[in-house]
């Protein structure tokens, strides 16, 4: 029995290996990265904000309890999705983005330190290079999240946006970090990412007037997630993102429900 | 070397087994089970429907293209989520359901044949028993989808709802299948499911006046997905569902983006 016992010992492990190669839906911890929509939800200074109307709440004549509401909103407010058509004529609307593009492996680039010192900070190619030096090249098909640290300021408009004023005149007073247009150009030319998101109100920084990072990314059909919550709970890599926007036909964007699943292998 | 070569042969497989046990985000085919929100989207006869307002579309004075809209909607229309508070006082609103409850292994119970013969069909415990006889007991924590076949009728209101009339008087003319309240009672008492969904406008059938299946399920904090699309593309089991609703604070429900990932092991 000299040369048989090892086989018998190891065989169950091999069977187990086959079983685990059948994919199993991930069971890692889930981080909900979505702010609720309510009267505090931050919208652009030119927008009215989220409005909920209570249509029914209480016991009906038939005896059962019933609650229902209606609501109105701009597409771009709170935790939301920017579709390419938002800034790129002829490019996909929110309903035209396949969900495969909005799920999968993700990375987090933390620029909290840089942004703490400068509310007008724009994420540089060097920030990406520093991440890659430590963690390796951003994988093809990754979803990239930028953590500016501004999530800690939500829902204080003055601190989060740089101004609590409303209306068209307030736009020039916006101060918050974003992605530098040069970095956006480098990204679309040199990496193959599915989407990008961050914890500020816009992928372009508050002082932007031409929204060039939007233009560059959307011309390459890379959508953006804005006002993403809870980025402080994520590691630099080893997690997956699921980002499901409301399916508005022809929409330039819309409310987004976005979550991370931790402990995902790459 | 008689008793060493088997070890050497098998070792790489064992290493491979360890690597695959590190979870990997699923890469199976994705089925989007969401209808777009547009002017055709079916709402309850008492509701106004989805309304999109074009706020901007075209080239700005600064030279770049820009498109943005606003919208209004009832919480319960199109592919949507029913939170327990919709029919169960003191129970969770849509923003209070952890996303873990809305992701994972799912099963599909097909009652297309029964519903083709009877627009007032209510899914029975026998339908569940027949599924379990063929596929095994519904796993704890599964998401259950009921396929009535009514998805093929969308977006024809007359065929899908039983009436194309609007207003309070039209409600008595609704005819479409749902889950029988007795089956709902059996389900909450005897199986441990996360959520339930179907391809009609309501988990209670069209002729319901007391919405008892809603009451029973929601009293047990089992939310419902309604007007779910593309159930004809799913197998009976071996897939996962991700159902992410809009995070309306205190909402009784809301727009839902729901997808299946095929080829998931159980």
XYZ file of C-alpha atoms in Angstrom:
532
model
C 0.000 0.000 0.000
C 3.080 2.194 -0.136
C 2.167 4.215 -3.229
C -1.636 4.228 -2.884
C -2.282 5.954 0.419
C -1.198 9.433 -0.772
C -3.732 9.243 -3.594
C -6.516 8.279 -1.230
C -5.574 11.056 1.154
C -5.499 13.763 -1.454
C -8.440 12.776 -3.620
C -11.112 14.453 -1.434
C -9.240 17.753 -1.725
C -9.213 17.491 -5.494
C -12.969 16.891 -5.545
C -13.359 19.918 -3.319
C -11.291 21.937 -5.784
C -13.720 21.112 -8.583
C -16.681 22.135 -6.462
C -15.227 25.531 -5.639
C -14.414 26.367 -9.253
C -18.170 26.549 -9.926
C -18.668 30.247 -9.203
C -20.431 31.152 -5.996
C -22.041 34.485 -5.434
C -19.829 36.567 -3.155
C -20.642 36.481 0.523
C -18.204 39.140 1.711
C -19.198 42.103 3.880
C -21.260 44.669 1.985
C -20.683 48.429 2.294
C -23.613 50.539 1.119
C -22.012 53.585 -0.504
C -25.295 55.435 -1.057
C -26.659 58.492 0.755
C -30.405 58.409 1.352
C -32.583 60.774 -0.649
C -34.259 63.229 1.729
C -34.588 66.960 2.362
C -30.874 67.169 3.270
C -29.567 65.503 0.119
C -27.058 67.748 -1.630
C -27.811 68.820 -5.215
C -26.062 71.337 -7.445
C -26.788 74.943 -6.319
C -29.041 75.458 -9.358
C -31.285 72.451 -8.502
C -34.347 72.261 -6.279
C -33.351 69.117 -4.390
C -35.232 65.935 -3.585
C -38.948 66.314 -2.941
C -41.065 63.578 -1.359
C -44.840 63.838 -1.257
C -46.716 61.630 1.186
C -49.688 60.220 -0.735
C -50.978 57.816 1.927
C -49.996 56.817 5.454
C -52.338 55.088 7.865
C -55.170 52.628 8.256
C -57.564 52.298 5.332
C -61.361 51.915 5.649
C -60.804 48.224 4.805
C -58.732 47.910 7.971
C -55.221 47.366 6.645
C -52.284 49.783 6.965
C -51.059 51.471 3.779
C -48.233 53.909 3.029
C -47.152 55.305 -0.352
C -45.347 58.400 -1.639
C -44.423 60.117 -4.843
C -41.250 62.102 -5.443
C -39.424 64.405 -7.813
C -35.737 64.952 -8.400
C -33.115 66.193 -10.798
C -31.149 63.350 -12.380
C -27.917 64.723 -10.904
C -28.190 64.985 -7.131
C -27.294 62.889 -4.108
C -25.449 59.673 -4.873
C -25.946 59.547 -8.613
C -24.818 58.291 -11.982
C -23.488 60.389 -14.861
C -24.111 58.757 -18.242
C -21.869 59.674 -21.189
C -24.695 61.640 -22.879
C -24.510 64.121 -19.959
C -21.495 65.761 -21.673
C -20.926 63.752 -24.896
C -23.415 64.150 -27.737
C -24.510 60.872 -29.308
C -23.065 58.777 -26.484
C -25.066 56.345 -24.295
C -27.793 57.405 -21.902
C -28.112 55.773 -18.482
C -30.453 53.020 -19.718
C -27.989 52.067 -22.464
C -25.073 51.137 -20.213
C -24.917 47.325 -19.811
C -24.845 46.321 -16.154
C -21.682 44.279 -16.770
C -19.907 47.656 -17.025
C -21.154 48.593 -13.580
C -20.088 45.530 -11.600
C -16.765 44.010 -10.714
C -13.298 44.468 -9.351
C -12.515 47.920 -8.010
C -9.657 49.977 -6.611
C -9.566 52.954 -4.250
C -7.101 55.795 -4.687
C -6.881 57.818 -1.487
C -6.018 61.505 -1.905
C -7.443 62.599 1.442
C -4.148 64.161 2.562
C -3.757 66.209 -0.618
C -7.370 67.437 -0.469
C -7.243 68.349 3.221
C -4.610 70.954 2.325
C -6.346 72.251 -0.822
C -10.113 72.375 -1.481
C -9.359 72.964 -5.171
C -7.188 69.861 -5.469
C -7.304 67.961 -8.754
C -6.179 64.329 -8.678
C -2.945 63.922 -10.625
C -1.309 61.224 -12.685
C 1.265 61.065 -9.899
C -1.498 60.025 -7.474
C -2.290 57.120 -9.797
C 1.429 56.309 -10.175
C 1.854 56.223 -6.401
C -1.074 53.801 -6.063
C 0.308 51.559 -8.816
C 3.788 51.598 -7.296
C 2.353 50.129 -4.113
C -0.433 47.901 -5.467
C 0.445 47.097 -9.075
C -1.055 48.288 -12.333
C -4.783 49.081 -12.246
C -6.359 45.911 -13.680
C -8.137 46.097 -17.017
C -11.853 46.422 -16.436
C -11.485 47.832 -12.922
C -13.847 50.399 -11.428
C -11.806 53.259 -9.956
C -12.911 55.143 -6.847
C -11.235 58.361 -5.701
C -11.384 59.177 -2.009
C -10.942 62.885 -1.365
C -12.144 62.689 2.240
C -15.048 65.045 1.447
C -17.510 62.316 2.425
C -16.836 63.218 6.061
C -18.346 66.678 5.378
C -21.721 65.364 4.080
C -24.458 66.670 4.442
C -23.047 70.096 5.407
C -23.401 72.071 2.148
C -21.003 74.855 3.108
C -18.229 72.453 3.970
C -18.965 69.891 1.226
C -19.576 72.259 -1.703
C -17.655 75.304 -0.515
C -20.849 77.364 -0.433
C -24.349 76.937 0.916
C -25.710 79.584 -1.441
C -28.219 78.566 -4.110
C -28.815 79.621 -7.659
C -26.647 80.281 -10.721
C -24.470 82.846 -8.907
C -23.421 80.253 -6.341
C -21.749 78.030 -8.953
C -18.629 80.236 -9.118
C -18.239 79.814 -5.360
C -17.992 76.016 -5.449
C -14.794 74.626 -3.955
C -14.221 70.872 -3.750
C -11.693 68.439 -5.243
C -12.048 66.538 -8.509
C -10.100 64.656 -11.172
C -7.630 66.755 -13.189
C -8.501 66.782 -16.945
C -4.902 65.824 -17.768
C -5.288 62.776 -15.528
C -8.578 61.931 -17.264
C -6.754 62.110 -20.628
C -3.969 59.860 -19.345
C -6.527 57.423 -17.929
C -8.539 56.993 -21.144
C -5.347 56.673 -23.186
C -3.375 54.347 -20.950
C -5.699 52.296 -18.740
C -8.841 50.350 -19.485
C -11.313 51.098 -16.704
C -15.066 50.491 -16.627
C -16.135 53.525 -14.616
C -14.905 56.069 -12.078
C -16.456 57.469 -8.929
C -15.672 59.838 -6.076
C -16.922 61.384 -2.842
C -17.559 64.901 -4.132
C -20.408 66.482 -6.106
C -18.627 66.295 -9.469
C -15.801 64.446 -11.196
C -14.524 67.919 -12.197
C -13.415 70.079 -9.275
C -15.696 72.825 -7.968
C -13.889 75.647 -9.762
C -14.208 73.985 -13.187
C -15.996 75.997 -15.857
C -15.565 73.681 -18.866
C -16.053 70.305 -17.128
C -13.213 68.857 -19.152
C -12.836 65.630 -17.149
C -16.525 64.920 -17.807
C -15.968 65.624 -21.501
C -12.892 63.400 -21.795
C -14.278 60.452 -19.824
C -17.714 60.507 -21.459
C -16.296 60.786 -24.989
C -14.725 57.410 -24.110
C -17.965 56.045 -22.605
C -16.587 55.875 -19.087
C -19.445 56.836 -16.765
C -19.007 58.552 -13.394
C -20.465 58.047 -9.906
C -20.734 61.224 -7.826
C -21.426 61.876 -4.129
C -20.373 58.310 -3.316
C -20.638 57.592 0.424
C -18.538 55.643 2.906
C -15.289 55.471 0.945
C -13.488 55.529 4.304
C -14.648 51.943 4.820
C -12.830 50.551 1.779
C -9.338 49.106 1.348
C -7.062 50.109 -1.551
C -7.980 46.944 -3.467
C -9.477 43.472 -3.029
C -13.119 44.510 -3.265
C -15.837 44.606 -5.898
C -18.343 47.358 -6.705
C -21.952 47.056 -7.840
C -23.330 50.374 -9.129
C -26.951 50.166 -10.306
C -28.552 53.399 -11.546
C -32.271 54.008 -11.984
C -33.063 53.000 -15.586
C -34.370 56.310 -16.963
C -34.980 55.978 -20.719
C -32.750 58.521 -22.430
C -31.570 59.779 -19.033
C -28.333 61.739 -18.733
C -27.951 60.177 -15.298
C -30.042 59.325 -12.285
C -30.197 58.101 -8.701
C -27.583 55.426 -8.075
C -27.507 52.602 -5.577
C -23.874 51.628 -5.148
C -22.238 49.082 -2.868
C -18.894 47.416 -2.312
C -18.434 43.732 -1.546
C -15.254 43.285 0.489
C -12.781 40.413 0.349
C -12.991 39.775 -3.393
C -9.911 38.217 -5.003
C -8.370 39.809 -8.078
C 10.185 6.852 -5.945
C 7.160 4.540 -5.839
C 5.179 6.428 -3.230
C 6.260 9.991 -4.042
C 5.105 10.541 -7.609
C 1.367 10.596 -6.774
C 1.991 13.388 -4.285
C 3.904 15.425 -6.823
C 1.206 14.926 -9.406
C -1.646 15.980 -7.181
C -0.066 18.866 -5.303
C -0.680 21.528 -7.971
C -4.409 20.703 -7.919
C -4.508 21.178 -4.177
C -2.837 24.578 -4.487
C -5.367 25.461 -7.146
C -8.153 24.484 -4.748
C -6.879 26.963 -2.188
C -6.683 29.747 -4.758
C -10.274 29.273 -5.902
C -11.634 29.378 -2.361
C -10.620 33.067 -2.200
C -13.908 34.586 -3.413
C -13.954 36.068 -6.869
C -16.630 38.397 -8.022
C -18.985 36.508 -10.352
C -18.320 36.796 -14.043
C -21.402 34.968 -15.332
C -23.754 36.392 -17.940
C -25.883 39.241 -16.595
C -29.617 39.558 -17.307
C -31.010 43.041 -16.686
C -34.512 42.432 -15.305
C -35.505 46.104 -15.302
C -37.923 47.949 -17.586
C -36.845 51.452 -18.536
C -38.755 54.371 -17.047
C -40.458 56.279 -19.853
C -43.904 57.432 -20.960
C -44.967 53.801 -21.535
C -44.002 52.529 -18.100
C -46.963 50.859 -16.417
C -48.145 52.292 -13.080
C -51.221 51.493 -11.010
C -54.386 52.932 -12.630
C -54.583 55.597 -9.915
C -51.054 56.915 -10.603
C -49.887 59.542 -13.066
C -46.937 57.579 -14.453
C -43.331 58.536 -15.033
C -42.684 62.120 -16.067
C -39.371 63.302 -17.489
C -38.637 66.976 -17.974
C -35.818 67.955 -20.318
C -33.873 70.710 -18.528
C -30.988 71.041 -20.971
C -29.925 69.418 -24.245
C -27.445 70.938 -26.634
C -24.327 73.042 -26.980
C -23.653 75.606 -24.278
C -22.304 79.141 -24.917
C -18.967 77.806 -23.576
C -18.882 75.333 -26.460
C -19.400 71.996 -24.769
C -22.444 69.714 -25.096
C -24.681 69.350 -22.046
C -27.823 67.313 -21.328
C -29.756 67.021 -18.055
C -33.308 66.206 -16.987
C -35.519 66.119 -13.941
C -38.295 63.626 -13.283
C -41.191 62.719 -11.053
C -42.716 59.364 -10.199
C -44.809 57.439 -7.740
C -42.720 55.049 -5.639
C -44.711 52.093 -6.962
C -44.533 51.954 -10.748
C -42.468 50.211 -13.390
C -39.912 47.746 -12.065
C -40.034 48.672 -8.403
C -39.430 47.688 -4.809
C -42.061 47.264 -2.097
C -40.658 47.894 1.377
C -42.384 46.306 4.391
C -43.715 49.729 5.545
C -45.890 49.800 2.380
C -48.394 47.497 4.154
C -46.905 46.855 7.633
C -46.924 49.692 10.155
C -43.646 50.150 12.018
C -41.726 47.901 9.624
C -38.668 48.965 7.573
C -38.764 51.561 4.814
C -36.783 51.046 1.605
C -33.652 52.788 2.941
C -33.626 50.523 6.005
C -33.260 47.209 4.168
C -29.603 46.095 4.263
C -28.306 45.329 0.779
C -27.203 41.869 1.943
C -30.929 40.998 1.948
C -31.179 42.005 -1.695
C -28.315 39.987 -3.156
C -27.622 36.314 -3.533
C -28.817 32.912 -4.607
C -32.213 32.832 -6.296
C -34.784 30.403 -7.656
C -37.437 30.764 -10.348
C -40.839 29.123 -10.037
C -42.533 29.020 -13.423
C -46.346 29.140 -13.389
C -46.716 30.372 -16.966
C -48.946 27.451 -17.952
C -51.328 27.962 -15.022
C -51.572 31.713 -15.664
C -52.127 31.362 -19.411
C -55.379 29.585 -18.591
C -56.493 31.944 -15.810
C -55.711 35.684 -15.532
C -56.823 35.550 -11.879
C -54.429 32.742 -11.005
C -52.886 32.805 -7.532
C -49.667 30.816 -7.051
C -50.295 27.858 -4.757
C -48.312 25.896 -2.235
C -48.551 23.019 -4.730
C -46.614 25.123 -7.265
C -43.843 25.454 -4.681
C -44.044 21.740 -3.856
C -43.709 20.836 -7.534
C -40.611 23.022 -7.849
C -39.062 21.493 -4.725
C -39.826 17.962 -5.894
C -37.745 18.600 -8.995
C -35.028 20.909 -7.661
C -34.824 20.307 -3.903
C -35.892 22.435 -0.966
C -35.704 26.201 -1.507
C -32.391 27.114 0.146
C -32.446 29.287 3.255
C -31.740 32.878 2.284
C -32.851 32.436 -1.323
C -34.570 35.147 -3.342
C -37.704 33.699 -4.957
C -38.933 34.829 -8.367
C -42.352 33.861 -9.742
C -42.729 33.758 -13.507
C -46.354 34.138 -14.551
C -45.518 34.822 -18.192
C -47.121 38.261 -17.991
C -43.782 39.854 -18.843
C -44.483 38.978 -22.483
C -47.465 41.368 -22.376
C -45.479 44.457 -21.243
C -46.012 47.365 -22.035
C -49.579 46.722 -23.284
C -51.692 47.950 -20.349
C -54.895 46.187 -21.414
C -53.193 42.837 -21.687
C -50.809 43.259 -18.743
C -53.207 44.774 -16.191
C -56.507 43.517 -17.568
C -57.667 47.076 -18.192
C -56.244 50.182 -19.791
C -58.657 52.440 -17.925
C -57.290 54.917 -15.397
C -58.509 56.202 -12.061
C -60.008 54.652 -8.934
C -62.854 52.946 -10.845
C -60.375 50.983 -12.957
C -58.916 49.151 -9.938
C -61.861 46.715 -9.756
C -61.174 45.777 -13.392
C -57.595 44.623 -12.787
C -56.919 41.024 -13.806
C -53.438 39.529 -13.495
C -51.901 36.694 -11.475
C -50.283 36.967 -8.054
C -49.235 34.976 -4.998
C -52.073 33.370 -3.015
C -52.227 34.672 0.583
C -52.299 31.080 1.863
C -49.061 30.436 -0.013
C -47.581 33.596 1.494
C -48.536 32.307 4.971
C -46.958 28.918 4.246
C -43.834 30.622 2.906
C -43.220 32.853 5.937
C -43.915 29.947 8.295
C -41.971 27.201 6.557
C -39.203 28.660 4.408
C -36.581 31.305 5.099
C -36.397 33.526 2.025
C -34.845 36.976 1.673
C -37.300 38.495 -0.790
C -39.814 37.623 -3.488
C -40.467 39.070 -6.932
C -42.673 38.526 -9.972
C -43.541 39.732 -13.467
C -46.889 41.358 -12.683
C -47.867 44.720 -11.207
C -48.469 43.361 -7.703
C -47.569 40.409 -5.488
C -51.342 40.137 -4.812
C -53.420 39.251 -7.862
C -55.363 41.947 -9.710
C -58.702 41.140 -8.100
C -57.349 41.450 -4.557
C -59.087 43.985 -2.320
C -57.260 43.368 0.972
C -53.720 42.807 -0.378
C -53.229 39.980 2.068
C -50.045 38.582 0.525
C -48.479 42.045 0.900
C -49.658 42.135 4.536
C -48.330 38.658 5.376
C -44.947 39.048 3.670
C -44.282 42.562 4.945
C -45.253 41.692 8.536
C -42.333 39.244 8.235
C -40.036 41.840 6.622
C -39.882 40.047 3.288
C -39.849 42.754 0.610
C -41.290 42.329 -2.890
C -40.103 43.179 -6.414
C -42.882 43.952 -8.897
C -42.975 44.325 -12.683
C -39.745 42.349 -12.951
C -38.628 41.974 -16.584
C -37.040 39.161 -18.594
C -37.887 36.236 -16.321
C -38.086 34.102 -19.487
C -34.287 34.301 -19.665
C -33.697 32.574 -16.320
C -33.246 28.911 -15.376
C -35.077 27.316 -12.424
C -31.989 27.674 -10.220
C -28.231 28.228 -10.361
C -28.315 32.007 -10.610
C -27.970 34.975 -8.273
C -30.048 38.146 -8.066
C -28.950 41.686 -7.241
C -31.907 43.992 -6.510
C -30.900 47.558 -5.660
C -33.729 50.042 -5.000
C -33.410 53.823 -4.985
C -32.574 54.795 -1.390
C -35.555 57.007 -0.551
C -35.436 57.985 3.143
C -38.621 56.651 4.737
C -39.803 55.414 1.327
C -42.488 52.734 1.103
C -40.745 51.562 -2.072
C -39.118 53.006 -5.138
C -37.565 52.413 -8.546
C -35.585 49.175 -8.570
C -32.642 48.101 -10.688
C -32.603 44.321 -10.636
C -30.351 41.841 -12.425
C -29.541 38.154 -12.456
C -26.046 36.726 -12.718
C -26.234 33.308 -14.362
C -24.111 30.236 -13.617
C -23.852 30.742 -9.861
C -23.308 27.593 -7.775
C -25.510 26.900 -4.787
